[in-house]
Amino acid sequence: MVLITKVNAYRAAVVLTGKKIRSGYFLNILLKGAARRGTRNIVLTVFSPLGSPHYLEVLRDVIQNNIANALNIEFGGDTPEDLERFLSNEDEVDLFLDDPSTPFAEKARGLGRDFTLIPYEEVVTHE
């Protein structure tokens, strides 16, 4: 069964490795991608070694600040191989990563897929 909000949706994939992404920046990119395609429906497939549902904590602000669009979030897997399987079946998907030095980024480069790096906030710890 396909949800009506997935029909003609803007499709994006994101790899979240635990960095605190700049959620306003990321949400803005998603909204612009949907607007370019003339839709208010966004399907976001998440790949994360954090696993489900822990990646939702990273996306909390994106979810809470989205008031104008239908946002469907799906968990795609937790390994670079899961990302590879997904990308081999999806041509029309924008890919976002929070870290360009992970095995996920290497896998995307190996497949010849471009990705957009999501800026993240450095976490400063005081010892």
PDB file of N, CA and C in Angstrom, residues 10-114:
ATOM      1  N   TYR A  10       8.819  14.444  -3.223  1.00  0.00           N
ATOM      2  CA  TYR A  10      10.254  14.697  -3.306  1.00  0.00           C
ATOM      3  C   TYR A  10      10.932  13.635  -2.451  1.00  0.00           C
ATOM      4  N   ARG A  11      11.841  12.889  -3.063  1.00  0.00           N
ATOM      5  CA  ARG A  11      12.507  11.793  -2.363  1.00  0.00           C
ATOM      6  C   ARG A  11      13.937  12.189  -2.030  1.00  0.00           C
ATOM      7  N   ALA A  12      14.297  11.986  -0.780  1.00  0.00           N
ATOM      8  CA  ALA A  12      15.642  12.281  -0.324  1.00  0.00           C
ATOM      9  C   ALA A  12      16.100  11.169   0.607  1.00  0.00           C
ATOM     10  N   ALA A  13      17.410  10.988   0.681  1.00  0.00           N
ATOM     11  CA  ALA A  13      18.006  10.038   1.610  1.00  0.00           C
ATOM     12  C   ALA A  13      19.047  10.795   2.425  1.00  0.00           C
ATOM     13  N   VAL A  14      19.175  10.429   3.689  1.00  0.00           N
ATOM     14  CA  VAL A  14      20.148  11.076   4.556  1.00  0.00           C
ATOM     15  C   VAL A  14      20.874  10.012   5.375  1.00  0.00           C
ATOM     16  N   VAL A  15      22.179  10.219   5.520  1.00  0.00           N
ATOM     17  CA  VAL A  15      22.983   9.369   6.383  1.00  0.00           C
ATOM     18  C   VAL A  15      23.310  10.185   7.629  1.00  0.00           C
ATOM     19  N   LEU A  16      22.911   9.665   8.780  1.00  0.00           N
ATOM     20  CA  LEU A  16      23.143  10.335  10.053  1.00  0.00           C
ATOM     21  C   LEU A  16      24.039   9.453  10.917  1.00  0.00           C
ATOM     22  N   THR A  17      25.222   9.962  11.222  1.00  0.00           N
ATOM     23  CA  THR A  17      26.174   9.177  12.001  1.00  0.00           C
ATOM     24  C   THR A  17      26.277   9.642  13.448  1.00  0.00           C
ATOM     25  N   GLY A  18      25.455  10.602  13.829  1.00  0.00           N
ATOM     26  CA  GLY A  18      25.435  11.049  15.209  1.00  0.00           C
ATOM     27  C   GLY A  18      25.848  12.497  15.409  1.00  0.00           C
ATOM     28  N   LYS A  19      26.287  13.165  14.362  1.00  0.00           N
ATOM     29  CA  LYS A  19      26.638  14.577  14.480  1.00  0.00           C
ATOM     30  C   LYS A  19      25.363  15.387  14.709  1.00  0.00           C
ATOM     31  N   LYS A  20      25.483  16.503  15.396  1.00  0.00           N
ATOM     32  CA  LYS A  20      24.330  17.392  15.617  1.00  0.00           C
ATOM     33  C   LYS A  20      24.206  18.291  14.395  1.00  0.00           C
ATOM     34  N   ILE A  21      23.358  17.881  13.468  1.00  0.00           N
ATOM     35  CA  ILE A  21      23.213  18.624  12.219  1.00  0.00           C
ATOM     36  C   ILE A  21      22.514  19.951  12.464  1.00  0.00           C
ATOM     37  N   ARG A  22      22.750  20.874  11.563  1.00  0.00           N
ATOM     38  CA  ARG A  22      22.029  22.150  11.610  1.00  0.00           C
ATOM     39  C   ARG A  22      20.662  21.897  10.977  1.00  0.00           C
ATOM     40  N   SER A  23      19.706  21.636  11.828  1.00  0.00           N
ATOM     41  CA  SER A  23      18.399  21.173  11.374  1.00  0.00           C
ATOM     42  C   SER A  23      17.662  22.213  10.542  1.00  0.00           C
ATOM     43  N   GLY A  24      17.810  23.497  10.865  1.00  0.00           N
ATOM     44  CA  GLY A  24      17.148  24.526  10.070  1.00  0.00           C
ATOM     45  C   GLY A  24      17.657  24.537   8.641  1.00  0.00           C
ATOM     46  N   TYR A  25      18.954  24.376   8.482  1.00  0.00           N
ATOM     47  CA  TYR A  25      19.568  24.307   7.156  1.00  0.00           C
ATOM     48  C   TYR A  25      19.028  23.098   6.396  1.00  0.00           C
ATOM     49  N   PHE A  26      19.013  21.945   7.066  1.00  0.00           N
ATOM     50  CA  PHE A  26      18.558  20.725   6.407  1.00  0.00           C
ATOM     51  C   PHE A  26      17.083  20.804   6.030  1.00  0.00           C
ATOM     52  N   LEU A  27      16.248  21.295   6.939  1.00  0.00           N
ATOM     53  CA  LEU A  27      14.827  21.432   6.634  1.00  0.00           C
ATOM     54  C   LEU A  27      14.626  22.371   5.451  1.00  0.00           C
ATOM     55  N   ASN A  28      15.361  23.461   5.409  1.00  0.00           N
ATOM     56  CA  ASN A  28      15.264  24.410   4.304  1.00  0.00           C
ATOM     57  C   ASN A  28      15.600  23.735   2.971  1.00  0.00           C
ATOM     58  N   ILE A  29      16.639  22.916   2.952  1.00  0.00           N
ATOM     59  CA  ILE A  29      16.997  22.190   1.722  1.00  0.00           C
ATOM     60  C   ILE A  29      15.866  21.257   1.304  1.00  0.00           C
ATOM     61  N   LEU A  30      15.288  20.539   2.259  1.00  0.00           N
ATOM     62  CA  LEU A  30      14.184  19.626   1.941  1.00  0.00           C
ATOM     63  C   LEU A  30      12.986  20.385   1.381  1.00  0.00           C
ATOM     64  N   LEU A  31      12.653  21.513   1.998  1.00  0.00           N
ATOM     65  CA  LEU A  31      11.505  22.308   1.530  1.00  0.00           C
ATOM     66  C   LEU A  31      11.760  22.861   0.135  1.00  0.00           C
ATOM     67  N   LYS A  32      12.980  23.309  -0.137  1.00  0.00           N
ATOM     68  CA  LYS A  32      13.309  23.811  -1.481  1.00  0.00           C
ATOM     69  C   LYS A  32      13.245  22.688  -2.511  1.00  0.00           C
ATOM     70  N   GLY A  33      13.717  21.505  -2.135  1.00  0.00           N
ATOM     71  CA  GLY A  33      13.645  20.366  -3.052  1.00  0.00           C
ATOM     72  C   GLY A  33      12.210  20.015  -3.403  1.00  0.00           C
ATOM     73  N   ALA A  34      11.339  20.042  -2.404  1.00  0.00           N
ATOM     74  CA  ALA A  34       9.920  19.763  -2.650  1.00  0.00           C
ATOM     75  C   ALA A  34       9.306  20.854  -3.518  1.00  0.00           C
ATOM     76  N   ALA A  35       9.639  22.117  -3.247  1.00  0.00           N
ATOM     77  CA  ALA A  35       9.080  23.226  -4.028  1.00  0.00           C
ATOM     78  C   ALA A  35       9.522  23.146  -5.483  1.00  0.00           C
ATOM     79  N   ARG A  36      10.782  22.777  -5.718  1.00  0.00           N
ATOM     80  CA  ARG A  36      11.273  22.638  -7.104  1.00  0.00           C
ATOM     81  C   ARG A  36      10.483  21.591  -7.872  1.00  0.00           C
ATOM     82  N   ARG A  37      10.002  20.593  -7.179  1.00  0.00           N
ATOM     83  CA  ARG A  37       9.231  19.535  -7.821  1.00  0.00           C
ATOM     84  C   ARG A  37       7.733  19.803  -7.783  1.00  0.00           C
ATOM     85  N   GLY A  38       7.344  20.939  -7.234  1.00  0.00           N
ATOM     86  CA  GLY A  38       5.934  21.317  -7.206  1.00  0.00           C
ATOM     87  C   GLY A  38       5.087  20.445  -6.302  1.00  0.00           C
ATOM     88  N   THR A  39       5.661  20.017  -5.183  1.00  0.00           N
ATOM     89  CA  THR A  39       4.922  19.161  -4.259  1.00  0.00           C
ATOM     90  C   THR A  39       5.132  19.633  -2.828  1.00  0.00           C
ATOM     91  N   ARG A  40       4.270  19.196  -1.951  1.00  0.00           N
ATOM     92  CA  ARG A  40       4.436  19.442  -0.522  1.00  0.00           C
ATOM     93  C   ARG A  40       4.682  18.126   0.209  1.00  0.00           C
ATOM     94  N   ASN A  41       4.935  17.080  -0.546  1.00  0.00           N
ATOM     95  CA  ASN A  41       5.165  15.752   0.028  1.00  0.00           C
ATOM     96  C   ASN A  41       6.650  15.419  -0.035  1.00  0.00           C
ATOM     97  N   ILE A  42       7.198  15.021   1.094  1.00  0.00           N
ATOM     98  CA  ILE A  42       8.611  14.660   1.189  1.00  0.00           C
ATOM     99  C   ILE A  42       8.705  13.257   1.784  1.00  0.00           C
ATOM    100  N   VAL A  43       9.488  12.411   1.121  1.00  0.00           N
ATOM    101  CA  VAL A  43       9.798  11.093   1.659  1.00  0.00           C
ATOM    102  C   VAL A  43      11.290  11.084   1.953  1.00  0.00           C
ATOM    103  N   LEU A  44      11.637  10.926   3.220  1.00  0.00           N
ATOM    104  CA  LEU A  44      13.019  10.949   3.666  1.00  0.00           C
ATOM    105  C   LEU A  44      13.391   9.563   4.170  1.00  0.00           C
ATOM    106  N   THR A  45      14.363   8.940   3.505  1.00  0.00           N
ATOM    107  CA  THR A  45      14.848   7.630   3.924  1.00  0.00           C
ATOM    108  C   THR A  45      16.145   7.836   4.679  1.00  0.00           C
ATOM    109  N   VAL A  46      16.205   7.316   5.897  1.00  0.00           N
ATOM    110  CA  VAL A  46      17.339   7.535   6.788  1.00  0.00           C
ATOM    111  C   VAL A  46      18.188   6.277   6.883  1.00  0.00           C
ATOM    112  N   PHE A  47      19.504   6.483   6.762  1.00  0.00           N
ATOM    113  CA  PHE A  47      20.482   5.427   6.979  1.00  0.00           C
ATOM    114  C   PHE A  47      21.340   5.879   8.143  1.00  0.00           C
ATOM    115  N   SER A  48      21.485   5.012   9.144  1.00  0.00           N
ATOM    116  CA  SER A  48      22.204   5.443  10.332  1.00  0.00           C
ATOM    117  C   SER A  48      22.696   4.257  11.139  1.00  0.00           C
ATOM    118  N   PRO A  49      23.981   4.285  11.513  1.00  0.00           N
ATOM    119  CA  PRO A  49      24.461   3.247  12.426  1.00  0.00           C
ATOM    120  C   PRO A  49      23.883   3.410  13.831  1.00  0.00           C
ATOM    121  N   LEU A  50      23.231   4.549  14.085  1.00  0.00           N
ATOM    122  CA  LEU A  50      22.576   4.756  15.373  1.00  0.00           C
ATOM    123  C   LEU A  50      21.391   3.824  15.530  1.00  0.00           C
ATOM    124  N   GLY A  51      20.846   3.385  14.400  1.00  0.00           N
ATOM    125  CA  GLY A  51      19.696   2.492  14.419  1.00  0.00           C
ATOM    126  C   GLY A  51      18.391   3.222  14.650  1.00  0.00           C
ATOM    127  N   SER A  52      17.348   2.462  14.455  1.00  0.00           N
ATOM    128  CA  SER A  52      16.011   2.982  14.664  1.00  0.00           C
ATOM    129  C   SER A  52      15.629   2.697  16.108  1.00  0.00           C
ATOM    130  N   PRO A  53      15.082   3.599  16.818  1.00  0.00           N
ATOM    131  CA  PRO A  53      14.610   4.939  16.529  1.00  0.00           C
ATOM    132  C   PRO A  53      15.573   6.054  16.946  1.00  0.00           C
ATOM    133  N   HIS A  54      16.813   5.729  17.279  1.00  0.00           N
ATOM    134  CA  HIS A  54      17.735   6.737  17.812  1.00  0.00           C
ATOM    135  C   HIS A  54      18.046   7.856  16.826  1.00  0.00           C
ATOM    136  N   TYR A  55      17.953   7.576  15.544  1.00  0.00           N
ATOM    137  CA  TYR A  55      18.199   8.639  14.557  1.00  0.00           C
ATOM    138  C   TYR A  55      17.137   9.734  14.652  1.00  0.00           C
ATOM    139  N   LEU A  56      15.973   9.407  15.186  1.00  0.00           N
ATOM    140  CA  LEU A  56      14.906  10.406  15.302  1.00  0.00           C
ATOM    141  C   LEU A  56      15.304  11.552  16.226  1.00  0.00           C
ATOM    142  N   GLU A  57      16.148  11.268  17.207  1.00  0.00           N
ATOM    143  CA  GLU A  57      16.627  12.326  18.098  1.00  0.00           C
ATOM    144  C   GLU A  57      17.411  13.370  17.298  1.00  0.00           C
ATOM    145  N   VAL A  58      18.200  12.922  16.330  1.00  0.00           N
ATOM    146  CA  VAL A  58      18.964  13.837  15.487  1.00  0.00           C
ATOM    147  C   VAL A  58      18.016  14.663  14.614  1.00  0.00           C
ATOM    148  N   LEU A  59      16.920  14.066  14.200  1.00  0.00           N
ATOM    149  CA  LEU A  59      15.953  14.730  13.310  1.00  0.00           C
ATOM    150  C   LEU A  59      14.832  15.450  14.064  1.00  0.00           C
ATOM    151  N   ARG A  60      14.868  15.451  15.369  1.00  0.00           N
ATOM    152  CA  ARG A  60      13.762  16.007  16.157  1.00  0.00           C
ATOM    153  C   ARG A  60      13.369  17.419  15.714  1.00  0.00           C
ATOM    154  N   ASP A  61      14.335  18.319  15.591  1.00  0.00           N
ATOM    155  CA  ASP A  61      14.017  19.699  15.212  1.00  0.00           C
ATOM    156  C   ASP A  61      13.467  19.790  13.797  1.00  0.00           C
ATOM    157  N   VAL A  62      13.959  18.938  12.890  1.00  0.00           N
ATOM    158  CA  VAL A  62      13.434  18.921  11.523  1.00  0.00           C
ATOM    159  C   VAL A  62      11.961  18.539  11.556  1.00  0.00           C
ATOM    160  N   ILE A  63      11.645  17.521  12.323  1.00  0.00           N
ATOM    161  CA  ILE A  63      10.263  17.042  12.422  1.00  0.00           C
ATOM    162  C   ILE A  63       9.367  18.094  13.072  1.00  0.00           C
ATOM    163  N   GLN A  64       9.822  18.666  14.171  1.00  0.00           N
ATOM    164  CA  GLN A  64       8.996  19.617  14.908  1.00  0.00           C
ATOM    165  C   GLN A  64       8.783  20.930  14.161  1.00  0.00           C
ATOM    166  N   ASN A  65       9.763  21.358  13.377  1.00  0.00           N
ATOM    167  CA  ASN A  65       9.655  22.648  12.691  1.00  0.00           C
ATOM    168  C   ASN A  65       8.992  22.556  11.322  1.00  0.00           C
ATOM    169  N   ASN A  66       8.701  21.366  10.872  1.00  0.00           N
ATOM    170  CA  ASN A  66       8.013  21.201   9.599  1.00  0.00           C
ATOM    171  C   ASN A  66       6.512  21.322   9.825  1.00  0.00           C
ATOM    172  N   ILE A  67       5.944  22.445   9.398  1.00  0.00           N
ATOM    173  CA  ILE A  67       4.498  22.627   9.592  1.00  0.00           C
ATOM    174  C   ILE A  67       3.733  22.723   8.286  1.00  0.00           C
ATOM    175  N   ALA A  68       4.448  22.814   7.160  1.00  0.00           N
ATOM    176  CA  ALA A  68       3.765  23.071   5.898  1.00  0.00           C
ATOM    177  C   ALA A  68       3.736  21.870   4.956  1.00  0.00           C
ATOM    178  N   ASN A  69       4.562  20.878   5.197  1.00  0.00           N
ATOM    179  CA  ASN A  69       4.672  19.772   4.257  1.00  0.00           C
ATOM    180  C   ASN A  69       4.371  18.440   4.933  1.00  0.00           C
ATOM    181  N   ALA A  70       4.001  17.460   4.112  1.00  0.00           N
ATOM    182  CA  ALA A  70       3.857  16.093   4.595  1.00  0.00           C
ATOM    183  C   ALA A  70       5.245  15.474   4.576  1.00  0.00           C
ATOM    184  N   LEU A  71       5.720  15.012   5.716  1.00  0.00           N
ATOM    185  CA  LEU A  71       7.057  14.444   5.837  1.00  0.00           C
ATOM    186  C   LEU A  71       6.942  12.999   6.294  1.00  0.00           C
ATOM    187  N   ASN A  72       7.297  12.079   5.401  1.00  0.00           N
ATOM    188  CA  ASN A  72       7.324  10.652   5.725  1.00  0.00           C
ATOM    189  C   ASN A  72       8.772  10.263   5.944  1.00  0.00           C
ATOM    190  N   ILE A  73       9.061   9.683   7.098  1.00  0.00           N
ATOM    191  CA  ILE A  73      10.422   9.262   7.410  1.00  0.00           C
ATOM    192  C   ILE A  73      10.447   7.741   7.478  1.00  0.00           C
ATOM    193  N   GLU A  74      11.385   7.164   6.724  1.00  0.00           N
ATOM    194  CA  GLU A  74      11.542   5.716   6.676  1.00  0.00           C
ATOM    195  C   GLU A  74      12.970   5.368   7.070  1.00  0.00           C
ATOM    196  N   PHE A  75      13.148   4.268   7.762  1.00  0.00           N
ATOM    197  CA  PHE A  75      14.483   3.796   8.101  1.00  0.00           C
ATOM    198  C   PHE A  75      14.945   2.851   7.007  1.00  0.00           C
ATOM    199  N   GLY A  76      16.076   3.206   6.376  1.00  0.00           N
ATOM    200  CA  GLY A  76      16.583   2.396   5.269  1.00  0.00           C
ATOM    201  C   GLY A  76      17.582   1.339   5.674  1.00  0.00           C
ATOM    202  N   GLY A  77      18.232   1.538   6.813  1.00  0.00           N
ATOM    203  CA  GLY A  77      19.204   0.556   7.270  1.00  0.00           C
ATOM    204  C   GLY A  77      20.336   1.203   8.032  1.00  0.00           C
ATOM    205  N   ASP A  78      21.261   0.351   8.481  1.00  0.00           N
ATOM    206  CA  ASP A  78      22.336   0.865   9.328  1.00  0.00           C
ATOM    207  C   ASP A  78      23.731   0.584   8.795  1.00  0.00           C
ATOM    208  N   THR A  79      23.833   0.108   7.563  1.00  0.00           N
ATOM    209  CA  THR A  79      25.152  -0.195   6.995  1.00  0.00           C
ATOM    210  C   THR A  79      25.321   0.482   5.634  1.00  0.00           C
ATOM    211  N   PRO A  80      26.563   0.664   5.210  1.00  0.00           N
ATOM    212  CA  PRO A  80      26.805   1.191   3.861  1.00  0.00           C
ATOM    213  C   PRO A  80      26.206   0.295   2.775  1.00  0.00           C
ATOM    214  N   GLU A  81      26.141  -0.985   3.040  1.00  0.00           N
ATOM    215  CA  GLU A  81      25.558  -1.910   2.059  1.00  0.00           C
ATOM    216  C   GLU A  81      24.059  -1.659   1.902  1.00  0.00           C
ATOM    217  N   ASP A  82      23.389  -1.300   2.999  1.00  0.00           N
ATOM    218  CA  ASP A  82      21.969  -0.939   2.916  1.00  0.00           C
ATOM    219  C   ASP A  82      21.798   0.289   2.025  1.00  0.00           C
ATOM    220  N   LEU A  83      22.686   1.268   2.202  1.00  0.00           N
ATOM    221  CA  LEU A  83      22.643   2.470   1.362  1.00  0.00           C
ATOM    222  C   LEU A  83      22.887   2.103  -0.094  1.00  0.00           C
ATOM    223  N   GLU A  84      23.838   1.218  -0.346  1.00  0.00           N
ATOM    224  CA  GLU A  84      24.137   0.801  -1.717  1.00  0.00           C
ATOM    225  C   GLU A  84      22.918   0.153  -2.381  1.00  0.00           C
ATOM    226  N   ARG A  85      22.255  -0.748  -1.661  1.00  0.00           N
ATOM    227  CA  ARG A  85      21.050  -1.392  -2.217  1.00  0.00           C
ATOM    228  C   ARG A  85      19.979  -0.359  -2.537  1.00  0.00           C
ATOM    229  N   PHE A  86      19.785   0.591  -1.634  1.00  0.00           N
ATOM    230  CA  PHE A  86      18.786   1.632  -1.850  1.00  0.00           C
ATOM    231  C   PHE A  86      19.123   2.470  -3.083  1.00  0.00           C
ATOM    232  N   LEU A  87      20.361   2.942  -3.156  1.00  0.00           N
ATOM    233  CA  LEU A  87      20.754   3.818  -4.271  1.00  0.00           C
ATOM    234  C   LEU A  87      20.738   3.092  -5.611  1.00  0.00           C
ATOM    235  N   SER A  88      20.969   1.787  -5.595  1.00  0.00           N
ATOM    236  CA  SER A  88      20.940   1.045  -6.857  1.00  0.00           C
ATOM    237  C   SER A  88      19.526   0.940  -7.418  1.00  0.00           C
ATOM    238  N   ASN A  89      18.518   1.136  -6.563  1.00  0.00           N
ATOM    239  CA  ASN A  89      17.123   1.072  -6.999  1.00  0.00           C
ATOM    240  C   ASN A  89      16.475   2.439  -7.152  1.00  0.00           C
ATOM    241  N   GLU A  90      17.166   3.502  -6.746  1.00  0.00           N
ATOM    242  CA  GLU A  90      16.595   4.847  -6.756  1.00  0.00           C
ATOM    243  C   GLU A  90      17.447   5.793  -7.594  1.00  0.00           C
ATOM    244  N   ASP A  91      16.886   6.285  -8.687  1.00  0.00           N
ATOM    245  CA  ASP A  91      17.607   7.237  -9.526  1.00  0.00           C
ATOM    246  C   ASP A  91      17.299   8.676  -9.141  1.00  0.00           C
ATOM    247  N   GLU A  92      16.083   8.942  -8.784  1.00  0.00           N
ATOM    248  CA  GLU A  92      15.612  10.302  -8.529  1.00  0.00           C
ATOM    249  C   GLU A  92      15.571  10.598  -7.035  1.00  0.00           C
ATOM    250  N   VAL A  93      16.702  10.507  -6.379  1.00  0.00           N
ATOM    251  CA  VAL A  93      16.748  10.772  -4.946  1.00  0.00           C
ATOM    252  C   VAL A  93      17.969  11.644  -4.653  1.00  0.00           C
ATOM    253  N   ASP A  94      17.770  12.668  -3.847  1.00  0.00           N
ATOM    254  CA  ASP A  94      18.878  13.512  -3.411  1.00  0.00           C
ATOM    255  C   ASP A  94      19.472  12.882  -2.151  1.00  0.00           C
ATOM    256  N   LEU A  95      20.797  12.883  -2.081  1.00  0.00           N
ATOM    257  CA  LEU A  95      21.495  12.242  -0.973  1.00  0.00           C
ATOM    258  C   LEU A  95      22.204  13.285  -0.119  1.00  0.00           C
ATOM    259  N   PHE A  96      22.047  13.169   1.203  1.00  0.00           N
ATOM    260  CA  PHE A  96      22.657  14.074   2.167  1.00  0.00           C
ATOM    261  C   PHE A  96      23.431  13.260   3.194  1.00  0.00           C
ATOM    262  N   LEU A  97      24.591  13.771   3.598  1.00  0.00           N
ATOM    263  CA  LEU A  97      25.407  13.119   4.622  1.00  0.00           C
ATOM    264  C   LEU A  97      25.835  14.129   5.665  1.00  0.00           C
ATOM    265  N   ASP A  98      26.019  13.654   6.891  1.00  0.00           N
ATOM    266  CA  ASP A  98      26.490  14.548   7.948  1.00  0.00           C
ATOM    267  C   ASP A  98      28.001  14.471   8.150  1.00  0.00           C
ATOM    268  N   ASP A  99      28.667  13.554   7.427  1.00  0.00           N
ATOM    269  CA  ASP A  99      30.115  13.404   7.581  1.00  0.00           C
ATOM    270  C   ASP A  99      30.685  12.818   6.290  1.00  0.00           C
ATOM    271  N   PRO A 100      31.616  13.524   5.633  1.00  0.00           N
ATOM    272  CA  PRO A 100      32.153  13.042   4.362  1.00  0.00           C
ATOM    273  C   PRO A 100      33.246  11.985   4.509  1.00  0.00           C
ATOM    274  N   SER A 101      33.590  11.606   5.732  1.00  0.00           N
ATOM    275  CA  SER A 101      34.703  10.673   5.930  1.00  0.00           C
ATOM    276  C   SER A 101      34.258   9.314   6.465  1.00  0.00           C
ATOM    277  N   THR A 102      33.002   8.973   6.281  1.00  0.00           N
ATOM    278  CA  THR A 102      32.477   7.699   6.774  1.00  0.00           C
ATOM    279  C   THR A 102      32.467   6.652   5.670  1.00  0.00           C
ATOM    280  N   PRO A 103      32.309   5.382   6.018  1.00  0.00           N
ATOM    281  CA  PRO A 103      32.140   4.342   5.000  1.00  0.00           C
ATOM    282  C   PRO A 103      30.914   4.584   4.112  1.00  0.00           C
ATOM    283  N   PHE A 104      29.908   5.263   4.654  1.00  0.00           N
ATOM    284  CA  PHE A 104      28.728   5.589   3.849  1.00  0.00           C
ATOM    285  C   PHE A 104      29.118   6.532   2.706  1.00  0.00           C
ATOM    286  N   ALA A 105      29.939   7.528   3.012  1.00  0.00           N
ATOM    287  CA  ALA A 105      30.396   8.479   1.989  1.00  0.00           C
ATOM    288  C   ALA A 105      31.262   7.764   0.959  1.00  0.00           C
ATOM    289  N   GLU A 106      32.130   6.879   1.421  1.00  0.00           N
ATOM    290  CA  GLU A 106      32.965   6.105   0.495  1.00  0.00           C
ATOM    291  C   GLU A 106      32.098   5.268  -0.437  1.00  0.00           C
ATOM    292  N   LYS A 107      31.065   4.670   0.105  1.00  0.00           N
ATOM    293  CA  LYS A 107      30.154   3.841  -0.711  1.00  0.00           C
ATOM    294  C   LYS A 107      29.461   4.701  -1.760  1.00  0.00           C
ATOM    295  N   ALA A 108      28.976   5.891  -1.367  1.00  0.00           N
ATOM    296  CA  ALA A 108      28.308   6.785  -2.321  1.00  0.00           C
ATOM    297  C   ALA A 108      29.273   7.205  -3.420  1.00  0.00           C
ATOM    298  N   ARG A 109      30.491   7.573  -3.041  1.00  0.00           N
ATOM    299  CA  ARG A 109      31.492   7.959  -4.047  1.00  0.00           C
ATOM    300  C   ARG A 109      31.794   6.793  -4.979  1.00  0.00           C
ATOM    301  N   GLY A 110      31.903   5.596  -4.422  1.00  0.00           N
ATOM    302  CA  GLY A 110      32.175   4.411  -5.228  1.00  0.00           C
ATOM    303  C   GLY A 110      31.081   4.128  -6.242  1.00  0.00           C
ATOM    304  N   LEU A 111      29.877   4.524  -5.918  1.00  0.00           N
ATOM    305  CA  LEU A 111      28.747   4.342  -6.835  1.00  0.00           C
ATOM    306  C   LEU A 111      28.607   5.514  -7.805  1.00  0.00           C
ATOM    307  N   GLY A 112      29.474   6.517  -7.646  1.00  0.00           N
ATOM    308  CA  GLY A 112      29.400   7.698  -8.502  1.00  0.00           C
ATOM    309  C   GLY A 112      28.241   8.609  -8.162  1.00  0.00           C
ATOM    310  N   ARG A 113      27.764   8.538  -6.933  1.00  0.00           N
ATOM    311  CA  ARG A 113      26.625   9.358  -6.519  1.00  0.00           C
ATOM    312  C   ARG A 113      27.115  10.602  -5.795  1.00  0.00           C
ATOM    313  N   ASP A 114      26.602  11.744  -6.222  1.00  0.00           N
ATOM    314  CA  ASP A 114      26.895  12.998  -5.544  1.00  0.00           C
ATOM    315  C   ASP A 114      26.075  13.074  -4.267  1.00  0.00           C
TER     316      ASP A 114
END
